[in-house]
Amino acid sequence: MSGQGLFIAFEGGDGAGKSTQVRLLAAALESLGREVVVTRQPGGTPLGAEIRDLVLHGNHVSPRAEALLFAADKAHHVDQLIRPAMDRGAVVVTDRYTDSSVAYQGAGRDLGAVEVHDLQMWAVDSLVPDLTVIVDISAEEGRSRRGEVHDRLESEADTFHEAIRHHFLAMAQGSPERYLVVDGTLPSDEIHAAVMGRLTSSGLLDGGAA
Ligand code: TYD
């Protein structure tokens, strides 16, 4: 399903520390001789950057429009950046992917997890990560880490963020072979070690060195 490359997604609540883990993993994989493409959603392409501005920093966006904008970002992103990178054998590491939409728009916005999942799968032409790492933190911890500056979604109430957290955990429980859940309150080097341990033990790093 994923060509010759490897596709790893980091998911979790706002303030969970995903971006640090993305950086640590990219550096570790590069030192193993792999080509690594780091990206984030929404964003990662010029069109994606415009969608990101509209959906995170613009005025009110109605929930269905929000779901469609996030889906449009992913459709373009997969087609323009992720698939081509995987086709040439690279490891793609993304900060957020389709599970963010299922959790934020499906559960957080009450649009229905199944409907949003189906929309997302259509958008990405069914490209599923080889591994999704959920960096898990409570809504309260996330809020205190984010400080005073909030985008449109971050400024939602703790109940919204708790619903999202539980949705991420439920997705991981439903498909344990495709997920790793790590405690986001652990030191970042321990989280990174857990991610590397899982990639090694599952054989996902075998045979792909440049
Ligand atoms: P993120 O890039 O993690 O924000 P930051 O750079 O501020 O840490 O994510 C942006 C926000 O977009 C985040 O609140 C989650 C939300 N989001 C969705 O609601 N649906 C999606 O499909 C994606 C990818 C993100």
Short mmCIF file of C-alpha atoms and ligand atoms in Angstrom, two decimals:
data_model
loop_
_atom_site.label_atom_id
_atom_site.label_comp_id
_atom_site.label_asym_id
_atom_site.label_seq_id
_atom_site.Cartn_x
_atom_site.Cartn_y
_atom_site.Cartn_z
CA MET A 1 0.00 0.00 0.00
CA SER A 2 2.87 2.39 0.75
CA GLY A 3 5.29 1.85 -2.17
CA GLN A 4 8.95 1.27 -1.32
CA GLY A 5 9.19 3.91 1.37
CA LEU A 6 8.03 4.10 4.94
CA PHE A 7 5.31 6.34 6.31
CA ILE A 8 5.20 7.33 9.98
CA ALA A 9 2.65 9.69 11.53
CA PHE A 10 2.70 11.40 14.91
CA GLU A 11 -0.65 12.25 16.44
CA GLY A 12 -1.86 13.61 19.75
CA GLY A 13 -3.37 16.61 21.46
CA ASP A 14 -2.12 20.16 21.09
CA GLY A 15 1.02 20.64 23.21
CA ALA A 16 1.83 16.91 23.37
CA GLY A 17 5.39 17.34 22.08
CA LYS A 18 4.91 15.71 18.66
CA SER A 19 7.15 18.17 16.84
CA THR A 20 10.12 17.35 19.08
CA GLN A 21 9.60 13.65 18.40
CA VAL A 22 9.35 14.25 14.67
CA ARG A 23 12.71 16.04 14.77
CA LEU A 24 14.40 13.35 16.89
CA LEU A 25 13.12 10.55 14.68
CA ALA A 26 14.14 12.30 11.47
CA ALA A 27 17.68 12.80 12.79
CA ALA A 28 17.94 9.17 13.94
CA LEU A 29 16.72 7.79 10.61
CA GLU A 30 19.05 10.07 8.64
CA SER A 31 21.95 8.79 10.69
CA LEU A 32 20.93 5.29 9.57
CA GLY A 33 21.37 6.40 5.97
CA ARG A 34 17.70 6.90 5.08
CA GLU A 35 16.30 9.81 3.11
CA VAL A 36 13.77 11.41 5.44
CA VAL A 37 11.02 13.84 4.41
CA VAL A 38 9.49 15.71 7.34
CA THR A 39 6.13 17.36 6.90
CA ARG A 40 3.12 18.55 8.84
CA GLN A 41 -0.61 18.81 8.33
CA PRO A 42 -2.23 21.11 7.68
CA GLY A 43 0.59 22.67 5.68
CA GLY A 44 3.64 21.14 4.04
CA THR A 45 2.83 22.39 0.52
CA PRO A 46 2.18 25.96 -0.71
CA LEU A 47 -1.55 25.22 -1.02
CA GLY A 48 -1.48 23.51 2.37
CA ALA A 49 0.07 26.61 3.95
CA GLU A 50 -2.81 28.70 2.61
CA ILE A 51 -5.38 26.19 3.87
CA ARG A 52 -3.62 26.19 7.25
CA ASP A 53 -4.02 29.96 7.50
CA LEU A 54 -7.69 29.81 6.53
CA VAL A 55 -8.62 27.04 8.89
CA LEU A 56 -6.46 27.85 11.92
CA HIS A 57 -6.06 31.61 11.88
CA GLY A 58 -9.10 32.88 9.96
CA ASN A 59 -12.56 33.76 11.19
CA HIS A 60 -15.22 31.22 12.07
CA VAL A 61 -15.33 28.21 9.70
CA SER A 62 -18.44 26.04 9.80
CA PRO A 63 -17.70 22.46 10.97
CA ARG A 64 -18.37 20.74 7.63
CA ALA A 65 -16.31 23.33 5.78
CA GLU A 66 -13.54 22.79 8.33
CA ALA A 67 -13.61 19.03 7.68
CA LEU A 68 -13.47 19.58 3.92
CA LEU A 69 -10.58 22.05 4.16
CA PHE A 70 -8.52 19.62 6.24
CA ALA A 71 -9.38 16.88 3.74
CA ALA A 72 -8.36 19.09 0.80
CA ASP A 73 -5.02 19.81 2.45
CA LYS A 74 -4.36 16.09 2.85
CA ALA A 75 -5.45 15.18 -0.68
CA HIS A 76 -3.01 17.66 -2.18
CA HIS A 77 -0.29 16.78 0.30
CA VAL A 78 -0.41 13.04 -0.35
CA ASP A 79 -0.48 13.48 -4.11
CA GLN A 80 2.22 16.15 -4.35
CA LEU A 81 4.60 15.27 -1.55
CA ILE A 82 4.02 12.03 0.34
CA ARG A 83 3.46 9.52 -2.48
CA PRO A 84 6.32 10.83 -4.63
CA ALA A 85 8.70 10.66 -1.65
CA MET A 86 7.63 7.13 -0.80
CA ASP A 87 7.91 6.04 -4.41
CA ARG A 88 11.59 6.95 -4.38
CA GLY A 89 12.10 5.01 -1.14
CA ALA A 90 12.15 7.85 1.40
CA VAL A 91 10.81 7.72 4.93
CA VAL A 92 8.04 10.28 5.35
CA VAL A 93 7.46 11.50 8.90
CA THR A 94 4.37 13.65 9.34
CA ASP A 95 3.27 15.78 12.26
CA ARG A 96 -0.47 14.87 12.18
CA TYR A 97 -2.44 12.96 9.53
CA THR A 98 -5.94 11.57 9.00
CA ASP A 99 -6.50 10.53 12.63
CA SER A 100 -6.34 14.21 13.62
CA SER A 101 -9.35 14.85 11.44
CA VAL A 102 -11.23 11.82 12.72
CA ALA A 103 -10.57 13.00 16.28
CA TYR A 104 -10.93 16.79 15.92
CA GLN A 105 -13.66 17.04 13.28
CA GLY A 106 -15.31 13.65 13.86
CA ALA A 107 -15.36 13.50 17.63
CA GLY A 108 -14.53 17.07 18.68
CA ARG A 109 -16.94 18.73 16.24
CA ASP A 110 -19.50 15.93 16.39
CA LEU A 111 -19.53 15.33 12.63
CA GLY A 112 -19.30 11.56 13.13
CA ALA A 113 -16.03 9.66 13.27
CA VAL A 114 -17.07 7.15 10.60
CA GLU A 115 -18.13 9.85 8.12
CA VAL A 116 -14.97 11.89 8.66
CA HIS A 117 -12.82 8.76 8.40
CA ASP A 118 -14.44 7.87 5.06
CA LEU A 119 -13.95 11.43 3.78
CA GLN A 120 -10.29 11.37 4.83
CA MET A 121 -9.64 7.96 3.24
CA TRP A 122 -11.12 9.19 -0.02
CA ALA A 123 -8.95 12.31 0.15
CA VAL A 124 -5.71 10.39 0.71
CA ASP A 125 -6.63 7.58 -1.70
CA SER A 126 -6.46 5.12 1.22
CA LEU A 127 -2.81 5.77 2.11
CA VAL A 128 -2.45 4.56 5.71
CA PRO A 129 0.77 5.06 7.74
CA ASP A 130 2.96 2.03 8.47
CA LEU A 131 3.05 3.27 12.07
CA THR A 132 1.12 5.97 13.90
CA VAL A 133 2.59 7.18 17.19
CA ILE A 134 0.06 8.72 19.58
CA VAL A 135 1.81 11.08 21.99
CA ASP A 136 -0.72 11.05 24.80
CA ILE A 137 -1.28 13.89 27.27
CA SER A 138 -4.29 15.08 29.23
CA ALA A 139 -6.23 18.15 28.09
CA GLU A 140 -5.13 19.97 31.23
CA GLU A 141 -1.44 19.24 30.66
CA GLY A 142 -1.78 20.29 27.00
CA ARG A 143 -3.37 23.58 27.99
CA SER A 144 -0.67 24.42 30.51
CA ARG A 145 2.07 23.62 27.96
CA ARG A 146 0.48 25.76 25.25
CA GLY A 147 0.60 28.92 27.37
CA GLU A 148 -1.33 31.99 26.33
CA VAL A 149 -1.22 31.81 22.53
CA HIS A 150 -4.00 29.74 20.96
CA ASP A 151 -5.15 29.06 17.42
CA ARG A 152 -8.83 28.49 16.61
CA LEU A 153 -8.82 24.82 17.64
CA GLU A 154 -6.49 25.13 20.59
CA SER A 155 -8.81 27.69 22.18
CA GLU A 156 -11.62 25.12 22.47
CA ALA A 157 -12.61 23.97 25.99
CA ASP A 158 -10.90 21.12 27.84
CA THR A 159 -13.94 18.89 27.21
CA PHE A 160 -13.27 19.18 23.45
CA HIS A 161 -9.62 18.20 23.98
CA GLU A 162 -10.54 15.32 26.29
CA ALA A 163 -12.95 13.95 23.65
CA ILE A 164 -10.12 14.12 21.13
CA ARG A 165 -7.70 12.36 23.46
CA HIS A 166 -10.11 9.49 24.05
CA HIS A 167 -10.70 9.16 20.36
CA PHE A 168 -6.99 8.84 19.61
CA LEU A 169 -6.66 6.18 22.30
CA ALA A 170 -9.68 4.28 20.97
CA MET A 171 -8.23 4.25 17.43
CA ALA A 172 -4.96 2.85 18.79
CA GLN A 173 -6.77 0.19 20.78
CA GLY A 174 -8.71 -0.86 17.70
CA SER A 175 -5.57 -1.53 15.60
CA PRO A 176 -2.63 -2.12 17.96
CA GLU A 177 -0.44 -3.46 15.13
CA ARG A 178 -0.49 -0.04 13.43
CA TYR A 179 -0.17 2.14 16.54
CA LEU A 180 2.21 2.96 19.37
CA VAL A 181 0.85 4.96 22.32
CA VAL A 182 3.48 6.79 24.37
CA ASP A 183 3.03 8.82 27.55
CA GLY A 184 3.69 12.43 26.53
CA THR A 185 4.74 13.38 30.07
CA LEU A 186 7.86 11.19 29.83
CA PRO A 187 11.20 12.84 28.96
CA SER A 188 11.54 13.29 25.19
CA ASP A 189 14.55 10.95 24.93
CA GLU A 190 12.53 8.14 26.54
CA ILE A 191 9.66 8.68 24.14
CA HIS A 192 12.11 8.68 21.25
CA ALA A 193 13.67 5.43 22.49
CA ALA A 194 10.22 3.82 22.62
CA VAL A 195 9.53 4.88 19.02
CA MET A 196 12.88 3.53 17.80
CA GLY A 197 12.31 0.32 19.77
CA ARG A 198 8.98 -0.24 18.09
CA LEU A 199 10.31 0.50 14.60
CA THR A 200 13.17 -1.93 15.14
CA SER A 201 11.16 -4.73 16.72
CA SER A 202 8.47 -4.56 14.06
CA GLY A 203 11.07 -4.84 11.27
CA LEU A 204 9.93 -1.58 9.65
CA LEU A 205 13.53 -0.36 9.37
CA ASP A 206 14.79 -3.52 7.70
CA GLY A 207 16.12 -3.39 4.20
CA GLY A 208 15.58 0.27 3.36
CA ALA A 209 19.01 1.87 3.87
CA ALA A 210 20.10 4.14 1.04
P1 TYD B 1 -0.58 21.59 14.79
O1 TYD B 1 0.18 21.78 13.52
O2 TYD B 1 -0.18 20.48 15.67
O3 TYD B 1 -0.60 22.97 15.57
P2 TYD B 1 0.62 23.70 16.22
O4 TYD B 1 1.60 23.99 15.13
O5 TYD B 1 -0.05 24.92 16.77
O6 TYD B 1 1.14 22.76 17.26
O7 TYD B 1 -2.11 21.37 14.43
C1 TYD B 1 -2.90 22.36 14.01
C2 TYD B 1 -4.32 22.18 14.52
O8 TYD B 1 -5.13 21.61 13.50
C3 TYD B 1 -4.46 21.30 15.74
O9 TYD B 1 -5.26 21.99 16.69
C4 TYD B 1 -5.20 20.09 15.23
C5 TYD B 1 -5.94 20.59 14.05
N1 TYD B 1 -6.22 19.60 12.99
C6 TYD B 1 -7.53 19.22 12.74
O10 TYD B 1 -8.46 19.68 13.43
N2 TYD B 1 -7.79 18.34 11.73
C7 TYD B 1 -6.80 17.82 10.96
O11 TYD B 1 -7.07 17.02 10.04
C8 TYD B 1 -5.44 18.23 11.22
C9 TYD B 1 -4.31 17.68 10.40
C10 TYD B 1 -5.19 19.11 12.26
#
